[in-house]
PDB file of N, CA and C in Angstrom:
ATOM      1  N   UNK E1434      77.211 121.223  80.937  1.00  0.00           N
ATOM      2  CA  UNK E1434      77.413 120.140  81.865  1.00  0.00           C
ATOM      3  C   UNK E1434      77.831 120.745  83.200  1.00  0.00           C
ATOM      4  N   UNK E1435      77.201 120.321  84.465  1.00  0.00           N
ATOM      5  CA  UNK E1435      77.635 120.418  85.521  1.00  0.00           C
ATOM      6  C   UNK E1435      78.516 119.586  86.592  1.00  0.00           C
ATOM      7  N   UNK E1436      79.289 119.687  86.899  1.00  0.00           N
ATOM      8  CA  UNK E1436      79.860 118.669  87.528  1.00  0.00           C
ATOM      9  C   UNK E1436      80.309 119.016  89.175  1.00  0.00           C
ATOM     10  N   UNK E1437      80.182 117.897  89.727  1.00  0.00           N
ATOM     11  CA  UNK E1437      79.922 118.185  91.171  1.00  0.00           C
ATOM     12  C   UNK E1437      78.805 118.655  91.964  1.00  0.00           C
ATOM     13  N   UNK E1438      77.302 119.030  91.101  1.00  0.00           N
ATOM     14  CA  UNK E1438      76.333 119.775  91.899  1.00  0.00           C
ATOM     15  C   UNK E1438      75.934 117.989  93.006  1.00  0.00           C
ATOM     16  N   UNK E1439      75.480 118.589  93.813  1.00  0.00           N
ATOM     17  CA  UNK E1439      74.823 118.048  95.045  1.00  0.00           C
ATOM     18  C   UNK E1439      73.485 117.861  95.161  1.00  0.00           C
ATOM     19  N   UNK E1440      73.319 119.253  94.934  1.00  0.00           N
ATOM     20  CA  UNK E1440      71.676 119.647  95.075  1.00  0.00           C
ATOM     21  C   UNK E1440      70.417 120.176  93.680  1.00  0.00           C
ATOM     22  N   UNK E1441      70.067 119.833  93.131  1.00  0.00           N
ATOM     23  CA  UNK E1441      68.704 119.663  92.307  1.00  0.00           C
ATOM     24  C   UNK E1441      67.697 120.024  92.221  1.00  0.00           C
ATOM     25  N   UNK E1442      66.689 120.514  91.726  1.00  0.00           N
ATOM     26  CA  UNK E1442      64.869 120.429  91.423  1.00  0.00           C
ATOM     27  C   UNK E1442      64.825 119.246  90.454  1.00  0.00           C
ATOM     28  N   UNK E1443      64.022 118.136  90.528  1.00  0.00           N
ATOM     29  CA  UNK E1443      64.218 117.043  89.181  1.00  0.00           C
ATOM     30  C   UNK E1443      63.188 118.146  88.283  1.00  0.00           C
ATOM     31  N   UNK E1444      63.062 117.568  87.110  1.00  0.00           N
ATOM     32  CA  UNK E1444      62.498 118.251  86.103  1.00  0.00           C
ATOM     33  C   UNK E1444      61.866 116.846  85.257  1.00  0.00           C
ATOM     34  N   UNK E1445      60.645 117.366  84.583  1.00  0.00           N
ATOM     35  CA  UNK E1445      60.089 116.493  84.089  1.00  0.00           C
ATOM     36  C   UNK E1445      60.640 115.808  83.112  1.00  0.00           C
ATOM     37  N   UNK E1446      59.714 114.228  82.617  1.00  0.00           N
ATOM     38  CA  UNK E1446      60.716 113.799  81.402  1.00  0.00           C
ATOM     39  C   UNK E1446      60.019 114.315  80.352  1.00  0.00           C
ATOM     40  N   UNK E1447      60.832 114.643  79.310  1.00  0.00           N
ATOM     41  CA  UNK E1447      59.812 114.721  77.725  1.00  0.00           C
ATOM     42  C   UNK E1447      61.355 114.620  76.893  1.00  0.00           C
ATOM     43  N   UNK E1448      60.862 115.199  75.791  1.00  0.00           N
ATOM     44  CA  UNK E1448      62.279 115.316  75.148  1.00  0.00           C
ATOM     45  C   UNK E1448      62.465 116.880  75.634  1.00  0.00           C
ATOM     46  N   UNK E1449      63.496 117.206  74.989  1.00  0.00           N
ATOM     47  CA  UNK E1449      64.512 118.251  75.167  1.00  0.00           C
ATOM     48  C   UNK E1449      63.737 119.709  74.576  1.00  0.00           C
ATOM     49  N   UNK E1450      62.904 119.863  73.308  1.00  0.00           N
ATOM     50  CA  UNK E1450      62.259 120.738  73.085  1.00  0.00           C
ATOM     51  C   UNK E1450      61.233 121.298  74.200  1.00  0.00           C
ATOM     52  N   UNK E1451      61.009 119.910  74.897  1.00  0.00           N
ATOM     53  CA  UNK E1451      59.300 120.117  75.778  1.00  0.00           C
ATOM     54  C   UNK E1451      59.948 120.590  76.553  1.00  0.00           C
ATOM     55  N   UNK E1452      60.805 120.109  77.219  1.00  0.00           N
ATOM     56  CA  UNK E1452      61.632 120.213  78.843  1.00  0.00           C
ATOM     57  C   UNK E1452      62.709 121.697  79.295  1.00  0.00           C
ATOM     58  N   UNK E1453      63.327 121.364  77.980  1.00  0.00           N
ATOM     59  CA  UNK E1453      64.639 122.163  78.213  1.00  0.00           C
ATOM     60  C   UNK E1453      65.539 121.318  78.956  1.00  0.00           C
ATOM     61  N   UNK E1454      66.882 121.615  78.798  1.00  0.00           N
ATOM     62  CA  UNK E1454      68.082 121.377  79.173  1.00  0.00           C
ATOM     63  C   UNK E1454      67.760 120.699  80.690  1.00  0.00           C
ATOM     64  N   UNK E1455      67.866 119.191  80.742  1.00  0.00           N
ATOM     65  CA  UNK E1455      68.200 118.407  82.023  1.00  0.00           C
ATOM     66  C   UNK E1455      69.482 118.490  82.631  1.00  0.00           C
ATOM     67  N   UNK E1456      69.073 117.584  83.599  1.00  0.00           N
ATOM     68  CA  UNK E1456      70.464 117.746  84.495  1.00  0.00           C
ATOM     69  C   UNK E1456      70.584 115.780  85.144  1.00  0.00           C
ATOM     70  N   UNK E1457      71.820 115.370  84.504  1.00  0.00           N
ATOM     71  CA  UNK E1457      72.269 114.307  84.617  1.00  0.00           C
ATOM     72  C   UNK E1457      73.009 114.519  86.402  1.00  0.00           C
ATOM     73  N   UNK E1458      72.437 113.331  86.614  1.00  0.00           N
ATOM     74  CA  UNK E1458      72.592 113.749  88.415  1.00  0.00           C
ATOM     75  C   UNK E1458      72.941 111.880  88.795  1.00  0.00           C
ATOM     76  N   UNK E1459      74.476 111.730  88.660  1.00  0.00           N
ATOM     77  CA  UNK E1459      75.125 109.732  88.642  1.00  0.00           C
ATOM     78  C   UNK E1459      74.271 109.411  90.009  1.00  0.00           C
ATOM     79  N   UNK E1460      74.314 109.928  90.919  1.00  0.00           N
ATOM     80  CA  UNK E1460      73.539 108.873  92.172  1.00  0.00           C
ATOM     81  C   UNK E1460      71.985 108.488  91.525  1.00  0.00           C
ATOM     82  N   UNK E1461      71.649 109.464  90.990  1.00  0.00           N
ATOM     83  CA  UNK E1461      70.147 109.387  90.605  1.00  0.00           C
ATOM     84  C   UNK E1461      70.183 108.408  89.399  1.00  0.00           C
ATOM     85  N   UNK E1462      70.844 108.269  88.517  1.00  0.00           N
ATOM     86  CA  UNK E1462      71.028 107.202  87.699  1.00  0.00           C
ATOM     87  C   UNK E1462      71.507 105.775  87.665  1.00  0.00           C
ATOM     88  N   UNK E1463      72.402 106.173  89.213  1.00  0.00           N
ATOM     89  CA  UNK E1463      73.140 104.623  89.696  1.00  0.00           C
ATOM     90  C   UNK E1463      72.023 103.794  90.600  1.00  0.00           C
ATOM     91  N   UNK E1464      70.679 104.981  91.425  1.00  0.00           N
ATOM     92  CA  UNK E1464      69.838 104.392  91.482  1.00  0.00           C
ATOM     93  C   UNK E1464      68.804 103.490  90.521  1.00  0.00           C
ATOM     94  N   UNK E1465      68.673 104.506  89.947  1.00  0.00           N
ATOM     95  CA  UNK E1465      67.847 104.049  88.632  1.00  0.00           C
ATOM     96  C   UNK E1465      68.064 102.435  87.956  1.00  0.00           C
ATOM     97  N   UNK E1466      69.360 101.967  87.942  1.00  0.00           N
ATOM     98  CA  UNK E1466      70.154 100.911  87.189  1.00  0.00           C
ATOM     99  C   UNK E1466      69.843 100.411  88.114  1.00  0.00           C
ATOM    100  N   UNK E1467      70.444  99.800  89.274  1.00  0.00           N
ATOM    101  CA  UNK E1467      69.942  99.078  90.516  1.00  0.00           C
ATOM    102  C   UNK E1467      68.654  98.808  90.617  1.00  0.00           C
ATOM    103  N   UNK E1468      67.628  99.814  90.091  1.00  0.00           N
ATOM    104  CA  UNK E1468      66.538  99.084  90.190  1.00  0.00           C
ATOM    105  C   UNK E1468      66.148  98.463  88.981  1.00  0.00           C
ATOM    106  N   UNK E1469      66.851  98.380  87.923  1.00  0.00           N
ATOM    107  CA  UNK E1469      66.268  98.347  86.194  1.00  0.00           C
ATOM    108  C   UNK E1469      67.177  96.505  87.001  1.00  0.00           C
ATOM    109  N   UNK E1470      68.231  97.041  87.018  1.00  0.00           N
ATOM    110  CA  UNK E1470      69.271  95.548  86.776  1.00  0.00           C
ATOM    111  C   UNK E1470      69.846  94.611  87.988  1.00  0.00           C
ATOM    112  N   UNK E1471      69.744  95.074  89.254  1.00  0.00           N
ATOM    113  CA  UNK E1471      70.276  94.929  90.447  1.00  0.00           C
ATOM    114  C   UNK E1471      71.457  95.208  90.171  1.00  0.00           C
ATOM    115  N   UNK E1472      71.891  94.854  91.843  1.00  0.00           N
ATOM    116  CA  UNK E1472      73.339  95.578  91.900  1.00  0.00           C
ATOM    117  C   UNK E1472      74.701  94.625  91.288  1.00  0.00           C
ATOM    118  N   UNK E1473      74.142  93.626  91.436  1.00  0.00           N
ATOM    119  CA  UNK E1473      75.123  92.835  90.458  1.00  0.00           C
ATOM    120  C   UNK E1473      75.051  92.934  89.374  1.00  0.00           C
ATOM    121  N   UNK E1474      73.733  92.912  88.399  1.00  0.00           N
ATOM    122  CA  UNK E1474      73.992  93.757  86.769  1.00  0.00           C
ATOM    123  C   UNK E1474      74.360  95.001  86.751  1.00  0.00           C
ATOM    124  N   UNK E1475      74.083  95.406  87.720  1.00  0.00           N
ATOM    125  CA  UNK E1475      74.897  96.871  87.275  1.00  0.00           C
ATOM    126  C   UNK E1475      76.432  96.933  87.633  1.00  0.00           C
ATOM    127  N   UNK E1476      76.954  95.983  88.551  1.00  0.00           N
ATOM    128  CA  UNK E1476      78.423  95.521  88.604  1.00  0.00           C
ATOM    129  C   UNK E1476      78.941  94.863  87.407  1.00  0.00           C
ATOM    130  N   UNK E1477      78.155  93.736  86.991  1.00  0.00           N
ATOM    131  CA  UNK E1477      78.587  93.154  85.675  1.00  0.00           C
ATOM    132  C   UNK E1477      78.702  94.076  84.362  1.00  0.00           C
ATOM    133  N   UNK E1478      77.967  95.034  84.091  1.00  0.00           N
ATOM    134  CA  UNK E1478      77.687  96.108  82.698  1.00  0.00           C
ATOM    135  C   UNK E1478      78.923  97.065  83.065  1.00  0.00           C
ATOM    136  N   UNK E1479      79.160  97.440  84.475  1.00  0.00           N
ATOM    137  CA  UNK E1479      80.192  98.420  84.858  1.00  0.00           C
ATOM    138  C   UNK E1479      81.228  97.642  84.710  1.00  0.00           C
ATOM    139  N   UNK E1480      82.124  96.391  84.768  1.00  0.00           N
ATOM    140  CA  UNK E1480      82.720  95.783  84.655  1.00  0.00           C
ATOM    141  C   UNK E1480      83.263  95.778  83.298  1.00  0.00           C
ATOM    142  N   UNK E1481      82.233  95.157  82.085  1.00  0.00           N
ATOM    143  CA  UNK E1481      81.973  95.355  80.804  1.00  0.00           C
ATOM    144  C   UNK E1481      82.901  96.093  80.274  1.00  0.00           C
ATOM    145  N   UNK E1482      81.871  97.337  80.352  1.00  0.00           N
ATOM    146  CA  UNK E1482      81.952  98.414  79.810  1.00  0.00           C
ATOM    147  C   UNK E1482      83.627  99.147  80.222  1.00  0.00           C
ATOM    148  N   UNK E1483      84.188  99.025  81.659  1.00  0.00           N
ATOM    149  CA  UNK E1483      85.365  99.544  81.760  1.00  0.00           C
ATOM    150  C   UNK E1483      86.501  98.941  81.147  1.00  0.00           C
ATOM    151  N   UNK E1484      86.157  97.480  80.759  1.00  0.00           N
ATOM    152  CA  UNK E1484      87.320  96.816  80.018  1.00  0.00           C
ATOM    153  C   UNK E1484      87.350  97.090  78.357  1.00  0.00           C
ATOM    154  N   UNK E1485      86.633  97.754  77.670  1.00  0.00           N
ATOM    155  CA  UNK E1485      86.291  98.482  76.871  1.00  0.00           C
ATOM    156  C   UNK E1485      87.357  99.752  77.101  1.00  0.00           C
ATOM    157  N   UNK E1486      87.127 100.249  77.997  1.00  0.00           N
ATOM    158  CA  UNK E1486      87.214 101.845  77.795  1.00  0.00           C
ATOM    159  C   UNK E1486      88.577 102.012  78.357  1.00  0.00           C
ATOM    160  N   UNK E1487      89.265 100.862  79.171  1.00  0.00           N
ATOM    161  CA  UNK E1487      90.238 101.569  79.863  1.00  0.00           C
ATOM    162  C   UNK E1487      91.693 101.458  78.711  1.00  0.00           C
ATOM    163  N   UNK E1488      91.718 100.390  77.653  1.00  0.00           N
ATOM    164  CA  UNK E1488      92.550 100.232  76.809  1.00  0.00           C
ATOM    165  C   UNK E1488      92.664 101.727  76.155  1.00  0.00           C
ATOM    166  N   UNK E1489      91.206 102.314  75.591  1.00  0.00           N
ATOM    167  CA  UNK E1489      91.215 103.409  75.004  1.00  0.00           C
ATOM    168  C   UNK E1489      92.779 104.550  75.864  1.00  0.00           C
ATOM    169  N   UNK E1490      92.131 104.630  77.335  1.00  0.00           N
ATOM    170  CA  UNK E1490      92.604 105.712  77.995  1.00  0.00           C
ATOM    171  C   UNK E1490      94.140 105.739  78.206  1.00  0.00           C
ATOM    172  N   UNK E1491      94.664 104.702  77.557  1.00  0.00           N
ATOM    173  CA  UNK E1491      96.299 104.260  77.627  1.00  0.00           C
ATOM    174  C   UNK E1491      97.181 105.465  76.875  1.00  0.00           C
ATOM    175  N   UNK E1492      96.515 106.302  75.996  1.00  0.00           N
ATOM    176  CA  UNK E1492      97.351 106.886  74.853  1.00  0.00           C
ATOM    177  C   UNK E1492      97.006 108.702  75.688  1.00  0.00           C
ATOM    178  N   UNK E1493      96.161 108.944  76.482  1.00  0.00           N
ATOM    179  CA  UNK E1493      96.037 109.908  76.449  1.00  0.00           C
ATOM    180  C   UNK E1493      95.677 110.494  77.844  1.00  0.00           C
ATOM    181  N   UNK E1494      95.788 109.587  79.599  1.00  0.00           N
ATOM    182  CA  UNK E1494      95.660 109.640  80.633  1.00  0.00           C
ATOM    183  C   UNK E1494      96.481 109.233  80.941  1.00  0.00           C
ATOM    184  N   UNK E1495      97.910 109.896  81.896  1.00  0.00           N
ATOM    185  CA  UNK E1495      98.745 109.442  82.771  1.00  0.00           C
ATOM    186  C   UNK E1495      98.634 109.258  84.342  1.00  0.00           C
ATOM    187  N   UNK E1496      98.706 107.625  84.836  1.00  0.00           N
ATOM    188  CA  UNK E1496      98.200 107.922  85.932  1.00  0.00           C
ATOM    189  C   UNK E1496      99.305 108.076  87.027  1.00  0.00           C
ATOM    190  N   UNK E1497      99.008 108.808  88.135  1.00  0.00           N
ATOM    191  CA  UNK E1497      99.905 109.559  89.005  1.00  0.00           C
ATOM    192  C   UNK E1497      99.924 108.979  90.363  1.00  0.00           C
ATOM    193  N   UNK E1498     100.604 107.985  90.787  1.00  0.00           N
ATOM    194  CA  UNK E1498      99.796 107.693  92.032  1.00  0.00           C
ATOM    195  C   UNK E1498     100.853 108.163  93.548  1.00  0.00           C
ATOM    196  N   UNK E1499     100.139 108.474  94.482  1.00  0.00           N
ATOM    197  CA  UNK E1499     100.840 109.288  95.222  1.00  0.00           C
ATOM    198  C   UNK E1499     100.235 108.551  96.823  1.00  0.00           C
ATOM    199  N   UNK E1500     100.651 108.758  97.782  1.00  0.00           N
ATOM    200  CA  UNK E1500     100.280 108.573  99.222  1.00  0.00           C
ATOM    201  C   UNK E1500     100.117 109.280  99.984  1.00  0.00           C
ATOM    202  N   UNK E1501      99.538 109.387 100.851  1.00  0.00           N
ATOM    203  CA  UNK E1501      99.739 110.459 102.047  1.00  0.00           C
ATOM    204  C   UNK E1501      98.410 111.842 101.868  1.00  0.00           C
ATOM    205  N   UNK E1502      98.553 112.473 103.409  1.00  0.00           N
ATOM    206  CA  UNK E1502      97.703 113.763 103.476  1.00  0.00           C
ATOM    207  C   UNK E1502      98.616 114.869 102.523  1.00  0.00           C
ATOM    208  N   UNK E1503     100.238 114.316 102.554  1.00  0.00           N
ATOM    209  CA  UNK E1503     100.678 115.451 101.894  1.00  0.00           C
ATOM    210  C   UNK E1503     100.743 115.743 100.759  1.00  0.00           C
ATOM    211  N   UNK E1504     100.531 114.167  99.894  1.00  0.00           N
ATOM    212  CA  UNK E1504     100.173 114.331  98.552  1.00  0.00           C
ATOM    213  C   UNK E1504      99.180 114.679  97.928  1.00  0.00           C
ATOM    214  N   UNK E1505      98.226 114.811  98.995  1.00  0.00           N
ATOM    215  CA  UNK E1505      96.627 115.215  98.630  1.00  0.00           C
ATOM    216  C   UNK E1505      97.387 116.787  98.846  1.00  0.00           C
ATOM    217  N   UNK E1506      97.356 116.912  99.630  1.00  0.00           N
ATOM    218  CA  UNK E1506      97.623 118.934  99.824  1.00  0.00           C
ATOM    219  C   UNK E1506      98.668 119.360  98.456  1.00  0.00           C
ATOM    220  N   UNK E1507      99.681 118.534  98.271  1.00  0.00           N
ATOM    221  CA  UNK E1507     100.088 118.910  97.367  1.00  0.00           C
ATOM    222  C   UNK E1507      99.558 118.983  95.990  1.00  0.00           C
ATOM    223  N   UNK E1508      98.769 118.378  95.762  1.00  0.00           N
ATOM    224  CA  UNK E1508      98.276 117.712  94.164  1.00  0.00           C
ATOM    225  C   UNK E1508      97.324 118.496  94.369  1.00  0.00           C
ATOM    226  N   UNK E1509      96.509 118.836  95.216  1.00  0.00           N
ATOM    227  CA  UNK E1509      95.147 120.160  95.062  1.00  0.00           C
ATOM    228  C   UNK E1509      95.711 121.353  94.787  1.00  0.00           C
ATOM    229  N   UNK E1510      96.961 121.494  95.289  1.00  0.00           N
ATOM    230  CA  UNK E1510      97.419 123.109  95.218  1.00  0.00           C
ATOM    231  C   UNK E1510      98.113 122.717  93.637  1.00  0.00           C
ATOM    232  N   UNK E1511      98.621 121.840  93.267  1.00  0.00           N
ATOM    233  CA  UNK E1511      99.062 122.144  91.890  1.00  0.00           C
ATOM    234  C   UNK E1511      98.072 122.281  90.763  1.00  0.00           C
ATOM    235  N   UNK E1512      96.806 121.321  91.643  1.00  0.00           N
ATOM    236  CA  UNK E1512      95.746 121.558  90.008  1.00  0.00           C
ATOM    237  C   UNK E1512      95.074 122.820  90.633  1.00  0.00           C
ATOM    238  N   UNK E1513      94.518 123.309  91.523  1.00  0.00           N
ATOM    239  CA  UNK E1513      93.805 124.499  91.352  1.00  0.00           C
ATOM    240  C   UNK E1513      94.635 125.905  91.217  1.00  0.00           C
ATOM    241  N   UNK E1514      96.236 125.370  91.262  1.00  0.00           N
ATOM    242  CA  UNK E1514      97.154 126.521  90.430  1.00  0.00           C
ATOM    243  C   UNK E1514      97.201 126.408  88.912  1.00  0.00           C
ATOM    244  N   UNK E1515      96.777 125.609  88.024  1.00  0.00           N
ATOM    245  CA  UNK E1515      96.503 124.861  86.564  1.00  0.00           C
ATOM    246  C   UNK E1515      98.378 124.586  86.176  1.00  0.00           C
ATOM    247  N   UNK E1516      98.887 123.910  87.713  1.00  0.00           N
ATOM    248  CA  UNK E1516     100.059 123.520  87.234  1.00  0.00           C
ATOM    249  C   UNK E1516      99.847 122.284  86.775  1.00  0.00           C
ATOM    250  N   UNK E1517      98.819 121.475  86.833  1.00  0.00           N
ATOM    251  CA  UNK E1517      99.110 119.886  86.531  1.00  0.00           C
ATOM    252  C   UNK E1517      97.991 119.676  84.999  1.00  0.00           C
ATOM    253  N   UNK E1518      99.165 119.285  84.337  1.00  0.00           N
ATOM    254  CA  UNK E1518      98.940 118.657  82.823  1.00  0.00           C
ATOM    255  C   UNK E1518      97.261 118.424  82.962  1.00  0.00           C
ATOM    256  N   UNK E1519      96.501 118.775  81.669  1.00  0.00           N
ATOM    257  CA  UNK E1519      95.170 118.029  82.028  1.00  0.00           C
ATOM    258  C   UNK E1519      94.919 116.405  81.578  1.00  0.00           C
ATOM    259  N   UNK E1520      96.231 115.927  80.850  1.00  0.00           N
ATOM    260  CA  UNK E1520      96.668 114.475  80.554  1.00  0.00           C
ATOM    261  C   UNK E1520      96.852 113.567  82.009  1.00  0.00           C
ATOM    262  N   UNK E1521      96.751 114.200  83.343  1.00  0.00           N
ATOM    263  CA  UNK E1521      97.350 114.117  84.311  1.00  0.00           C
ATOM    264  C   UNK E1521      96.226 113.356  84.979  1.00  0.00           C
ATOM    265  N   UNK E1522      95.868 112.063  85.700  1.00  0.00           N
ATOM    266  CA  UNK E1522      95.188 111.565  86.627  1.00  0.00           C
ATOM    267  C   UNK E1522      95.819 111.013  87.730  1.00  0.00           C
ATOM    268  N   UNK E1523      95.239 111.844  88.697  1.00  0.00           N
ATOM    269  CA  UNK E1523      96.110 111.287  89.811  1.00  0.00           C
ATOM    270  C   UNK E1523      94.828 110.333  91.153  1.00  0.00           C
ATOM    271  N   UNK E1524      95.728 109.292  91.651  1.00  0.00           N
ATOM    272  CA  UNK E1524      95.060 108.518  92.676  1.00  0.00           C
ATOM    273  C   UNK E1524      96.140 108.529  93.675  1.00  0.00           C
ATOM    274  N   UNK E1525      95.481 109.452  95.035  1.00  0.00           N
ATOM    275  CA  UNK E1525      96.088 109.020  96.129  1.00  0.00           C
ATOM    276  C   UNK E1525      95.963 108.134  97.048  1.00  0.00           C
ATOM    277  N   UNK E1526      96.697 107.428  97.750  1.00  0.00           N
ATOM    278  CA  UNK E1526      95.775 106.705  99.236  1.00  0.00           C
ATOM    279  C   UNK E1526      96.278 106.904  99.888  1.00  0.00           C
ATOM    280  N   UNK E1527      95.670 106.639 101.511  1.00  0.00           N
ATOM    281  CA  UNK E1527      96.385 106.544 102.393  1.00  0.00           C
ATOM    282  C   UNK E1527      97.087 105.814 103.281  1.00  0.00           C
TER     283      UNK E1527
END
């Protein structure tokens, strides 16, 4: 799994023997839905589906919420030091 790439070659569809190893790319799929469902079914299924999932995340995601440029500077330097728990989700604003 890759996470964060930007940039791509698409690759054909087949299955996985024909193809080899794809690459799941969310804008390219959030397009995809928008056109399968519009943007309101795909608001309504995303809706759905998160009230589902967020009960799950109660036992095992703590969320962290913080303000400011300084909490962003701070909270990058603690996770790319691997000081912050990986139980740890943090949301800043400003």
């Amino acid at each position: 799994m890759v996470v964060g790439i930007t940039h791509q070659e698409p690759t054909p569809a087949g299955t996985l023997a024909e193809t080899g190893p794809g690459m799941f790319f969310a804008p390219d799929q959030m397009r995809k839905r928008i056109g399968d469902w519009g943007r309101e079914g795909l608001d309504h299924r995303f809706a759905e589906a998160w009230k589902e999932f967020l009960p799950v995340t109660e036992g095992w995601v703590d969320i962290v919420h913080s303000k400011g440029p300084q909490s962003l500077e701070r909270v990058w330097r603690e996770v790319q030091s691997g000081r912050t728990s990986p139980r740890t989700g943090h949301v800043i604003t400003s």
